[in-house]
Coordinates of N, CA, C and O and ligand atoms in Angstrom, one line a residue:
M222 N -38.5 30.7 -3.9 CA -37.2 30.8 -4.7 C -37.3 32.1 -5.5 O -38.3 32.4 -6.2
M223 N -36.2 32.9 -5.5 CA -36.2 34.1 -6.3 C -36.2 33.7 -7.8 O -35.6 32.7 -8.2
D224 N -36.9 34.4 -8.7 CA -37.2 34.0 -10.0 C -36.0 33.8 -10.9 O -36.1 33.1 -11.9
F225 N -34.9 34.5 -10.6 CA -33.7 34.3 -11.4 C -32.9 33.1 -11.0 O -31.9 32.8 -11.6
L226 N -33.4 32.4 -10.0 CA -32.6 31.2 -9.5 C -33.4 29.9 -9.9 O -34.6 29.8 -9.8
E227 N -32.6 28.9 -10.4 CA -33.2 27.6 -10.7 C -33.1 26.8 -9.4 O -34.0 26.0 -9.0
D228 N -32.0 27.1 -8.6 CA -31.8 26.3 -7.4 C -30.7 27.0 -6.6 O -29.9 27.7 -7.1
V229 N -30.7 26.7 -5.3 CA -29.5 27.0 -4.5 C -28.5 25.9 -4.6 O -28.9 24.7 -4.3
F230 N -27.3 26.2 -4.9 CA -26.3 25.1 -5.1 C -25.5 24.9 -3.8 O -25.3 23.8 -3.4
L231 N -25.0 26.0 -3.3 CA -24.2 25.9 -2.0 C -24.7 27.0 -1.1 O -24.8 28.2 -1.4
T232 N -25.1 26.6 0.2 CA -25.5 27.5 1.2 C -24.3 28.2 1.8 O -23.1 27.8 1.6
Q233 N -24.6 29.3 2.6 CA -23.5 30.0 3.2 C -22.7 29.1 4.2 O -21.5 29.2 4.3
N234 N -23.4 28.1 4.8 CA -22.8 27.2 5.7 C -21.9 26.2 4.9 O -20.8 25.9 5.3
D235 N -22.4 25.7 3.8 CA -21.6 24.8 2.9 C -20.2 25.5 2.6 O -19.2 24.9 2.6
I236 N -20.4 26.7 2.1 CA -19.2 27.5 1.7 C -18.2 27.7 2.8 O -17.0 27.4 2.7
S237 N -18.8 28.1 4.0 CA -17.8 28.5 5.0 C -17.2 27.3 5.6 O -16.0 27.3 6.0
D238 N -17.8 26.1 5.7 CA -17.2 24.9 6.1 C -16.0 24.5 5.2 O -14.9 24.2 5.7
R239 N -16.3 24.6 3.9 CA -15.2 24.2 3.0 C -14.1 25.2 3.0 O -12.9 24.8 2.9
V240 N -14.4 26.5 3.1 CA -13.3 27.5 3.1 C -12.5 27.3 4.3 O -11.2 27.5 4.2
K241 N -13.1 27.0 5.4 CA -12.3 26.8 6.7 C -11.3 25.6 6.5 O -10.1 25.7 6.8
S242 N -11.7 24.5 5.8 CA -10.8 23.4 5.7 C -9.7 23.7 4.6 O -8.6 23.3 4.8
L243 N -10.1 24.5 3.6 CA -9.0 24.9 2.6 C -8.0 25.8 3.3 O -6.8 25.6 3.1
G244 N -8.5 26.7 4.2 CA -7.6 27.5 4.9 C -6.6 26.8 5.8 O -5.4 27.1 5.9
K245 N -7.1 25.7 6.4 CA -6.3 24.9 7.3 C -5.2 24.2 6.5 O -4.0 24.2 6.8
E246 N -5.6 23.6 5.3 CA -4.6 23.0 4.4 C -3.5 23.9 4.0 O -2.3 23.6 4.0
I247 N -4.0 25.1 3.6 CA -3.0 26.1 3.1 C -2.1 26.6 4.2 O -0.9 26.7 4.0
T248 N -2.7 26.8 5.4 CA -1.9 27.2 6.5 C -0.8 26.2 6.8 O 0.4 26.6 7.0
N249 N -1.1 24.9 6.7 CA -0.2 23.9 6.9 C 0.9 23.8 5.9 O 2.1 23.7 6.2
D250 N 0.5 24.0 4.6 CA 1.4 23.9 3.5 C 2.4 25.1 3.3 O 3.4 25.0 2.8
Y251 N 1.9 26.2 3.8 CA 2.7 27.5 3.6 C 3.3 28.0 4.9 O 3.8 29.2 4.8
K252 N 3.4 27.2 5.9 CA 3.9 27.7 7.2 C 5.3 28.4 7.1 O 5.6 29.4 7.7
D253 N 6.2 27.7 6.3 CA 7.5 28.2 6.2 C 7.8 28.9 4.9 O 9.0 28.9 4.4
K254 N 6.8 29.4 4.3 CA 7.0 30.0 2.9 C 6.6 31.5 3.0 O 6.1 32.1 4.0
N255 N 6.8 32.2 1.8 CA 6.4 33.6 1.7 C 5.2 33.6 0.8 O 5.2 33.9 -0.4
L256 N 4.0 33.4 1.4 CA 2.8 33.3 0.7 C 2.3 34.6 0.1 O 2.2 35.6 0.8
L257 N 2.1 34.6 -1.2 CA 1.4 35.8 -1.9 C 0.2 35.3 -2.5 O 0.2 34.5 -3.5
L258 N -1.0 35.7 -2.0 CA -2.3 35.3 -2.6 C -2.5 36.3 -3.7 O -2.5 37.5 -3.5
V259 N -2.8 35.8 -4.9 CA -3.1 36.6 -6.1 C -4.5 36.4 -6.4 O -4.9 35.3 -7.0
S260 N -5.4 37.3 -6.1 CA -6.8 37.2 -6.3 C -7.2 37.7 -7.7 O -6.7 38.8 -8.1
I261 N -7.9 36.9 -8.4 CA -8.3 37.3 -9.8 C -9.7 38.1 -9.7 O -10.7 37.5 -9.3
L262 N -9.6 39.4 -10.0 CA -10.8 40.2 -9.9 C -11.8 39.9 -11.0 O -11.3 39.5 -12.1
K263 N -13.1 40.1 -10.9 CA -13.7 40.5 -9.6 C -14.3 39.3 -8.9 O -14.6 39.3 -7.7
G264 N -14.4 38.2 -9.6 CA -15.2 37.0 -9.1 C -14.7 36.4 -7.8 O -15.5 35.8 -7.1
S265 N -13.4 36.6 -7.5 CA -12.9 35.9 -6.3 C -12.8 36.7 -5.0 O -12.3 36.2 -4.0
I266 N -13.4 37.9 -5.1 CA -13.2 38.8 -3.9 C -13.8 38.2 -2.6 O -13.2 38.3 -1.5
L267 N -15.0 37.7 -2.7 CA -15.6 37.1 -1.4 C -14.9 35.9 -1.0 O -14.7 35.7 0.2
F268 N -14.5 35.1 -1.9 CA -13.7 33.9 -1.6 C -12.4 34.3 -0.9 O -12.0 33.8 0.1
L269 N -11.7 35.2 -1.5 CA -10.4 35.7 -1.0 C -10.6 36.2 0.5 O -9.9 35.8 1.4
S270 N -11.6 37.0 0.7 CA -11.8 37.7 2.0 C -12.1 36.7 3.0 O -11.6 36.8 4.2
D271 N -12.9 35.6 2.7 CA -13.1 34.6 3.7 C -11.9 33.7 3.9 O -11.5 33.3 5.0
L272 N -11.3 33.3 2.8 CA -10.2 32.4 2.8 C -9.0 33.0 3.6 O -8.4 32.3 4.4
M273 N -8.7 34.2 3.3 CA -7.5 34.8 4.0 C -7.6 34.8 5.5 O -6.6 34.7 6.2
R274 N -8.8 35.0 6.0 CA -9.1 35.0 7.4 C -8.8 33.6 8.0 O -8.7 33.5 9.2
E275 N -8.8 32.6 7.2 CA -8.6 31.2 7.7 C -7.2 30.8 7.5 O -6.8 29.6 7.8
I276 N -6.3 31.6 7.0 CA -4.9 31.3 6.8 C -4.1 31.9 7.9 O -4.0 33.2 8.0
K277 N -3.7 31.1 8.8 CA -3.1 31.6 10.1 C -1.6 31.6 10.0 O -0.9 30.9 10.8
I278 N -1.1 32.4 9.1 CA 0.4 32.5 9.1 C 0.7 34.0 8.9 O -0.1 34.8 8.4
N279 N 1.9 34.5 9.4 CA 2.2 35.9 9.4 C 2.7 36.3 8.0 O 2.5 37.4 7.6
N280 N 3.4 35.4 7.4 CA 4.0 35.7 6.1 C 3.0 35.6 4.9 O 3.2 34.7 4.1
C281 N 2.0 36.4 5.0 CA 0.9 36.3 4.0 C 0.6 37.7 3.4 O 0.3 38.6 4.1
E282 N 0.8 37.8 2.1 CA 0.5 39.1 1.4 C -0.6 38.8 0.4 O -0.8 37.7 0.0
V283 N -1.2 39.9 -0.1 CA -2.3 39.8 -1.1 C -2.0 40.8 -2.2 O -1.6 41.9 -2.0
D284 N -2.3 40.4 -3.4 CA -2.3 41.3 -4.6 C -3.4 40.9 -5.5 O -4.0 39.8 -5.3
F285 N -3.7 41.7 -6.5 CA -4.8 41.5 -7.4 C -4.4 41.5 -8.9 O -3.5 42.3 -9.2
M286 N -5.0 40.7 -9.7 CA -5.0 40.8 -11.1 C -6.4 40.9 -11.6 O -7.3 40.4 -11.0
C287 N -6.6 41.6 -12.7 CA -7.9 41.7 -13.2 C -7.9 41.3 -14.7 O -7.1 41.9 -15.5
V288 N -8.6 40.3 -15.1 CA -8.7 39.9 -16.5 C -10.2 39.8 -16.8 O -11.0 39.6 -16.0
S289 N -10.4 40.0 -18.1 CA -11.8 39.8 -18.5 C -11.9 39.0 -19.7 O -11.1 39.1 -20.6
S290 N -12.9 38.1 -19.8 CA -13.1 37.3 -21.0 C -14.5 36.9 -21.2 O -14.9 36.4 -22.2
Y291 N -15.4 37.3 -20.3 CA -16.8 36.9 -20.4 C -17.8 38.0 -20.7 O -17.7 39.1 -20.1
V292 N -18.7 37.7 -21.6 CA -19.9 38.6 -21.7 C -21.1 37.7 -21.6 O -21.2 36.7 -22.3
G293 N -22.0 38.0 -20.7 CA -23.1 37.1 -20.5 C -22.6 35.8 -19.9 O -21.9 35.8 -18.9
T294 N -23.0 34.6 -20.5 CA -22.6 33.4 -19.9 C -21.6 32.6 -20.8 O -21.3 31.5 -20.5
K295 N -21.1 33.3 -21.8 CA -20.2 32.6 -22.8 C -18.8 33.3 -22.7 O -18.7 34.5 -22.7
S296 N -17.8 32.5 -22.8 CA -16.5 33.0 -22.8 C -16.2 33.6 -24.2 O -16.6 33.0 -25.2
G297 N -15.7 34.8 -24.2 CA -15.4 35.5 -25.4 C -14.2 34.9 -26.1 O -13.9 35.2 -27.3
G298 N -13.4 34.1 -25.5 CA -12.2 33.5 -26.1 C -11.0 34.3 -25.9 O -10.0 33.8 -25.4
T299 N -11.1 35.6 -26.1 CA -9.9 36.5 -25.9 C -9.9 37.0 -24.5 O -10.9 37.4 -24.0
I300 N -8.7 36.9 -23.9 CA -8.6 37.3 -22.5 C -7.8 38.6 -22.5 O -6.7 38.7 -23.1
K301 N -8.2 39.6 -21.8 CA -7.5 40.9 -21.6 C -7.1 41.1 -20.2 O -7.8 40.8 -19.3
V302 N -5.8 41.5 -20.1 CA -5.3 41.8 -18.7 C -5.7 43.3 -18.5 O -5.2 44.2 -19.1
L303 N -6.5 43.5 -17.5 CA -7.0 44.9 -17.2 C -6.1 45.4 -16.0 O -6.0 46.6 -15.9
K304 N -5.6 44.5 -15.2 CA -4.7 45.0 -14.1 C -3.7 43.9 -13.9 O -4.1 42.7 -13.6
D305 N -2.4 44.2 -14.0 CA -1.3 43.2 -13.8 C -0.7 43.4 -12.4 O -1.0 44.4 -11.7
L306 N 0.1 42.4 -11.9 CA 0.9 42.6 -10.7 C 2.0 43.6 -11.0 O 2.5 43.6 -12.1
N307 N 2.3 44.5 -10.0 CA 3.4 45.4 -10.3 C 4.5 45.3 -9.3 O 5.4 46.2 -9.3
T308 N 4.6 44.3 -8.5 CA 5.7 44.1 -7.6 C 6.6 42.9 -8.0 O 6.1 42.1 -8.8
D309 N 7.8 42.9 -7.4 CA 8.7 41.8 -7.7 C 8.2 40.6 -6.9 O 8.0 40.6 -5.7
I310 N 8.0 39.5 -7.6 CA 7.5 38.3 -7.0 C 8.5 37.1 -6.9 O 8.2 36.0 -6.6
S311 N 9.8 37.5 -7.2 CA 10.8 36.4 -7.3 C 11.0 35.7 -6.0 O 11.6 34.6 -5.9
N312 N 10.6 36.4 -4.9 CA 10.8 35.8 -3.6 C 9.5 35.2 -3.0 O 9.4 34.9 -1.8
S313 N 8.5 35.2 -3.8 CA 7.1 34.8 -3.3 C 6.7 33.4 -3.8 O 6.9 33.0 -4.9
D314 N 6.0 32.8 -2.8 CA 5.3 31.5 -3.2 C 3.8 31.9 -3.5 O 3.0 32.2 -2.6
V315 N 3.6 32.0 -4.8 CA 2.3 32.6 -5.2 C 1.2 31.5 -5.2 O 1.4 30.4 -5.7
L316 N 0.0 31.9 -4.7 CA -1.1 31.1 -4.8 C -2.2 31.9 -5.4 O -2.7 32.9 -4.9
I317 N -2.6 31.5 -6.6 CA -3.7 32.2 -7.4 C -5.0 31.8 -6.7 O -5.3 30.6 -6.5
V318 N -5.8 32.8 -6.4 CA -7.2 32.6 -5.8 C -8.2 32.9 -6.9 O -8.3 34.1 -7.3
E319 N -8.9 31.9 -7.3 CA -9.9 32.1 -8.4 C -11.2 31.6 -8.0 O -11.4 30.6 -7.2
D320 N -12.3 32.1 -8.6 CA -13.6 31.7 -8.2 C -14.0 30.4 -8.9 O -14.4 29.5 -8.2
I321 N -13.8 30.2 -10.2 CA -14.2 29.0 -10.9 C -13.4 28.7 -12.1 O -13.0 29.7 -12.8
I322 N -13.2 27.5 -12.4 CA -12.5 27.0 -13.6 C -13.6 26.5 -14.5 O -14.3 25.6 -14.1
E323 N -13.7 27.0 -15.7 CA -14.6 26.5 -16.7 C -13.8 25.9 -17.8 O -13.5 24.7 -17.7
S324 N -13.5 26.6 -18.9 CA -12.7 26.1 -19.9 C -11.2 25.9 -19.5 O -10.5 25.0 -20.0
G325 N -10.8 26.7 -18.6 CA -9.4 26.7 -18.1 C -8.6 27.7 -18.8 O -7.4 27.9 -18.5
Y326 N -9.1 28.4 -19.8 CA -8.3 29.5 -20.6 C -7.8 30.6 -19.7 O -6.7 31.0 -19.8
T327 N -8.7 31.0 -18.7 CA -8.3 32.2 -17.9 C -7.1 31.8 -17.0 O -6.1 32.5 -17.0
L328 N -7.2 30.7 -16.3 CA -6.2 30.3 -15.4 C -4.9 29.9 -16.1 O -3.8 30.2 -15.7
N329 N -5.0 29.3 -17.3 CA -3.9 29.0 -18.1 C -3.1 30.3 -18.5 O -1.9 30.4 -18.3
Y330 N -3.9 31.3 -18.9 CA -3.3 32.6 -19.3 C -2.6 33.3 -18.1 O -1.5 33.7 -18.2
V331 N -3.4 33.4 -17.0 CA -2.9 34.0 -15.8 C -1.6 33.3 -15.3 O -0.7 34.0 -14.9
S332 N -1.7 32.0 -15.3 CA -0.5 31.2 -14.8 C 0.7 31.5 -15.6 O 1.8 31.7 -15.1
K333 N 0.6 31.6 -16.9 CA 1.7 31.9 -17.8 C 2.3 33.3 -17.5 O 3.5 33.5 -17.4
I334 N 1.4 34.3 -17.3 CA 1.9 35.7 -17.0 C 2.6 35.7 -15.7 O 3.7 36.3 -15.6
I335 N 2.1 35.0 -14.7 CA 2.8 35.0 -13.4 C 4.1 34.2 -13.4 O 5.1 34.6 -12.9
N336 N 4.1 33.0 -14.1 CA 5.3 32.2 -14.3 C 6.4 33.0 -14.9 O 7.6 32.8 -14.6
D337 N 6.1 33.8 -15.9 CA 7.1 34.6 -16.6 C 7.8 35.6 -15.6 O 8.9 36.1 -15.9
K338 N 7.2 35.9 -14.5 CA 7.8 36.8 -13.5 C 8.7 36.0 -12.5 O 9.1 36.5 -11.5
N339 N 8.8 34.7 -12.7 CA 9.7 33.8 -11.9 C 9.4 33.8 -10.4 O 10.3 34.1 -9.6
P340 N 8.2 33.4 -10.0 CA 8.0 33.3 -8.6 C 8.7 32.1 -8.0 O 9.1 31.2 -8.8
K341 N 8.9 32.0 -6.7 CA 9.6 30.8 -6.1 C 8.7 29.6 -6.4 O 9.3 28.5 -6.6
S342 N 7.4 29.7 -6.3 CA 6.5 28.6 -6.6 C 5.2 29.2 -7.0 O 4.9 30.4 -6.7
L343 N 4.4 28.4 -7.7 CA 3.1 28.8 -8.1 C 2.1 27.7 -8.0 O 2.3 26.6 -8.6
K344 N 1.0 28.0 -7.3 CA -0.1 27.0 -7.2 C -1.4 27.7 -7.4 O -1.5 28.9 -7.4
I345 N -2.5 26.9 -7.5 CA -3.8 27.4 -7.8 C -4.8 27.0 -6.8 O -4.8 25.8 -6.4
C346 N -5.6 27.9 -6.3 CA -6.7 27.6 -5.4 C -8.0 28.1 -6.1 O -8.2 29.3 -6.3
A347 N -8.9 27.2 -6.4 CA -10.2 27.6 -7.1 C -11.3 27.1 -6.2 O -11.3 25.9 -5.8
L348 N -12.3 28.0 -6.0 CA -13.4 27.6 -5.1 C -14.3 26.5 -5.9 O -14.7 25.5 -5.3
L349 N -14.5 26.8 -7.2 CA -15.3 25.8 -7.9 C -14.6 25.4 -9.2 O -13.7 26.0 -9.7
D350 N -15.0 24.2 -9.7 CA -14.4 23.6 -10.9 C -15.5 22.9 -11.7 O -16.3 22.1 -11.1
K351 N -15.6 23.2 -13.0 CA -16.5 22.5 -13.8 C -15.8 21.6 -14.7 O -15.4 21.9 -15.9
P352 N -15.4 20.4 -14.3 CA -14.5 19.5 -15.0 C -15.1 19.1 -16.4 O -14.3 19.0 -17.4
E353 N -16.4 19.0 -16.5 CA -17.0 18.7 -17.8 C -16.7 19.8 -18.9 O -16.8 19.5 -20.1
C354 N -16.4 21.0 -18.5 CA -16.2 22.1 -19.4 C -14.7 22.4 -19.8 O -14.5 23.3 -20.6
H355 N -13.8 21.7 -19.2 CA -12.4 22.0 -19.4 C -12.1 21.8 -20.9 O -12.5 20.8 -21.5
K356 N -11.3 22.8 -21.5 CA -10.8 22.7 -22.8 C -9.3 22.6 -22.8 O -8.7 22.2 -23.7
L357 N -8.7 23.0 -21.7 CA -7.3 22.9 -21.5 C -7.0 22.0 -20.2 O -7.9 21.9 -19.3
D358 N -5.8 21.5 -20.1 CA -5.5 20.7 -18.9 C -5.0 21.6 -17.8 O -3.8 21.8 -17.6
V359 N -6.0 22.2 -17.1 CA -5.7 23.0 -15.9 C -6.1 22.3 -14.7 O -7.3 21.8 -14.6
K360 N -5.3 22.3 -13.7 CA -5.6 21.6 -12.4 C -5.5 22.5 -11.2 O -4.4 23.2 -11.1
A361 N -6.5 22.5 -10.4 CA -6.4 23.3 -9.2 C -5.6 22.5 -8.1 O -6.0 21.3 -7.9
D362 N -4.7 23.1 -7.4 CA -4.0 22.3 -6.4 C -4.9 22.3 -5.1 O -4.8 21.3 -4.3
Y363 N -5.7 23.3 -5.0 CA -6.7 23.3 -3.9 C -8.1 23.6 -4.6 O -8.1 24.6 -5.3
R364 N -9.1 22.8 -4.3 CA -10.3 23.0 -5.0 C -11.5 22.9 -4.0 O -11.5 21.9 -3.2
G365 N -12.4 23.8 -4.0 CA -13.5 23.8 -3.1 C -14.5 22.7 -3.4 O -14.8 21.8 -2.7
F366 N -15.2 22.9 -4.6 CA -16.3 22.0 -5.0 C -16.2 21.8 -6.5 O -15.8 22.7 -7.3
E367 N -16.7 20.6 -6.9 CA -17.0 20.4 -8.3 C -18.4 20.9 -8.6 O -19.3 20.8 -7.8
V368 N -18.6 21.4 -9.8 CA -19.9 22.0 -10.2 C -20.3 21.3 -11.5 O -19.5 21.1 -12.4
P369 N -21.6 21.0 -11.6 CA -22.1 20.5 -12.9 C -22.0 21.6 -14.0 O -21.8 22.8 -13.7
N370 N -22.3 21.2 -15.2 CA -22.3 22.2 -16.3 C -23.5 23.1 -16.3 O -24.4 23.0 -17.2
K371 N -23.5 24.0 -15.4 CA -24.6 25.0 -15.2 C -24.0 26.3 -14.9 O -22.8 26.4 -14.4
F372 N -24.7 27.4 -15.1 CA -24.1 28.7 -14.8 C -24.5 29.1 -13.4 O -25.7 29.2 -13.0
V373 N -23.5 29.4 -12.6 CA -23.7 29.7 -11.2 C -23.5 31.2 -10.9 O -22.7 31.9 -11.6
I374 N -24.2 31.7 -10.0 CA -24.1 33.1 -9.6 C -24.0 33.2 -8.1 O -24.4 32.3 -7.3
G375 N -23.5 34.4 -7.6 CA -23.4 34.7 -6.2 C -22.0 34.4 -5.6 O -21.2 33.9 -6.2
Y376 N -21.8 34.9 -4.3 CA -20.6 34.8 -3.6 C -19.4 35.2 -4.5 O -18.4 34.6 -4.7
G377 N -19.7 36.4 -5.2 CA -18.6 37.0 -6.0 C -18.9 36.8 -7.5 O -18.4 37.6 -8.3
M378 N -19.6 35.8 -7.8 CA -19.8 35.4 -9.3 C -21.0 36.1 -9.9 O -22.0 36.2 -9.2
D379 N -20.8 36.6 -11.1 CA -21.9 37.4 -11.7 C -22.5 36.8 -12.9 O -22.0 35.9 -13.5
Y380 N -23.7 37.4 -13.3 CA -24.2 37.2 -14.6 C -24.4 38.7 -15.1 O -25.2 39.4 -14.5
N381 N -23.7 39.0 -16.1 CA -23.7 40.4 -16.6 C -23.5 41.4 -15.4 O -24.2 42.4 -15.3
E382 N -22.5 41.1 -14.6 CA -22.1 42.0 -13.5 C -23.1 42.0 -12.3 O -22.8 42.7 -11.3
K383 N -24.2 41.3 -12.4 CA -25.2 41.3 -11.3 C -25.0 40.1 -10.4 O -24.4 39.1 -10.9
Y384 N -25.6 40.1 -9.3 CA -25.7 39.0 -8.3 C -24.5 38.6 -7.6 O -24.4 37.6 -6.8
R385 N -23.4 39.4 -7.8 CA -22.1 39.1 -7.0 C -22.4 39.1 -5.5 O -21.7 38.5 -4.7
N386 N -23.3 39.9 -5.1 CA -23.6 40.2 -3.7 C -24.4 39.1 -3.0 O -24.6 39.2 -1.8
L387 N -24.9 38.1 -3.7 CA -25.6 37.0 -3.0 C -24.6 36.3 -2.1 O -23.5 36.0 -2.5
P388 N -25.0 36.0 -0.8 CA -24.1 35.4 0.1 C -24.0 33.9 -0.1 O -23.1 33.2 0.5
F389 N -24.8 33.3 -1.0 CA -24.7 31.9 -1.3 C -24.5 31.7 -2.8 O -24.4 32.7 -3.5
I390 N -24.3 30.4 -3.2 CA -24.1 30.2 -4.7 C -25.3 29.5 -5.2 O -25.8 28.5 -4.7
G391 N -25.9 30.2 -6.3 CA -27.1 29.6 -6.9 C -26.9 29.3 -8.3 O -25.9 29.7 -8.9
I392 N -27.8 28.5 -8.9 CA -27.8 28.2 -10.3 C -28.8 29.1 -11.0 O -29.9 29.3 -10.6
L393 N -28.2 29.8 -12.0 CA -29.0 30.8 -12.7 C -30.1 30.1 -13.5 O -29.9 29.1 -14.2
N394 N -31.3 30.7 -13.4 CA -32.5 30.1 -14.2 C -32.2 30.3 -15.7 O -31.8 31.3 -16.1
R395 N -32.4 29.2 -16.4 CA -32.1 29.1 -17.8 C -32.9 30.2 -18.6 O -32.4 30.7 -19.6
R396 N -34.0 30.6 -18.1 CA -34.9 31.6 -18.8 C -34.1 33.0 -18.9 O -34.4 33.8 -19.7
Y397 N -33.1 33.1 -18.0 CA -32.3 34.4 -18.0 C -31.2 34.4 -19.0 O -30.5 35.4 -19.2
I398 N -30.8 33.2 -19.5 CA -29.6 33.1 -20.4 C -29.9 33.4 -21.8 O -30.9 32.9 -22.3
Ligands
IMP128 P1 -12.6 29.9 -18.1 O1 -11.6 30.8 -18.6 O2 -13.5 29.3 -19.1 O3 -12.0 28.8 -17.2 O4 -13.5 30.7 -17.2 C1 -13.2 31.2 -16.0 C2 -13.9 32.5 -15.6 O5 -15.2 32.6 -16.2 C3 -14.1 32.6 -14.2 O6 -13.1 33.4 -13.6 C4 -15.4 33.3 -14.0 O7 -15.3 34.6 -13.8 C5 -16.2 33.0 -15.3 N1 -17.2 31.9 -15.2 C6 -17.1 30.7 -15.6 N2 -18.1 29.9 -15.3 C7 -18.9 30.8 -14.6 C8 -20.2 30.6 -14.0 O8 -20.9 29.5 -14.0 N3 -20.7 31.7 -13.4 C9 -20.1 32.9 -13.3 N4 -18.9 33.1 -13.8 C10 -18.3 32.0 -14.5
MG129 MG1 -13.4 35.3 -12.7

């Protein structure tokens, strides 16, 4: 085991099986819609790139928002929009693609910003969810896995900007926090 890891939580196979079935569900639900995937940078990039390949519809577009709220393993509380959407989404069925829900503050904030732009519909797809940590009532319409109250890294997710490139999802060793 690499010394920064306490454990491997999800292997590449676990992730790809689940992403395939999420892709099938989304394909089915959005067949007759104008799907716009809104990926929240930077944590969701690997999830987005695998998920979009499993969405087998032609009417599928992608855009990005970038928000920041974390330093180390603790939420700073204040969320900053570093990059907003800049196209008209009034004709789009928006699906937010996020890596993980912890307190729910990030998704709550991002959902409000997107809702103010009056999309045709708005739903949330989160790869991971830490239900024990919710502080707001945020629910993912599509959810990959539940996670215990531990800090996870890899598959896009970072600890101080490192480890995003791990192809699996691991639990960060407490000695590093
Ligand atoms: P929330 O606003 O507390 O729900 O936090 C959501 C954001 O915090 C996610 O988009 C992640 O970028 C980050 N985050 C929350 N938990 C973890 C974790 O265990 N590992 C890495 N990033 C995390
Ligand atoms: Mg994130």
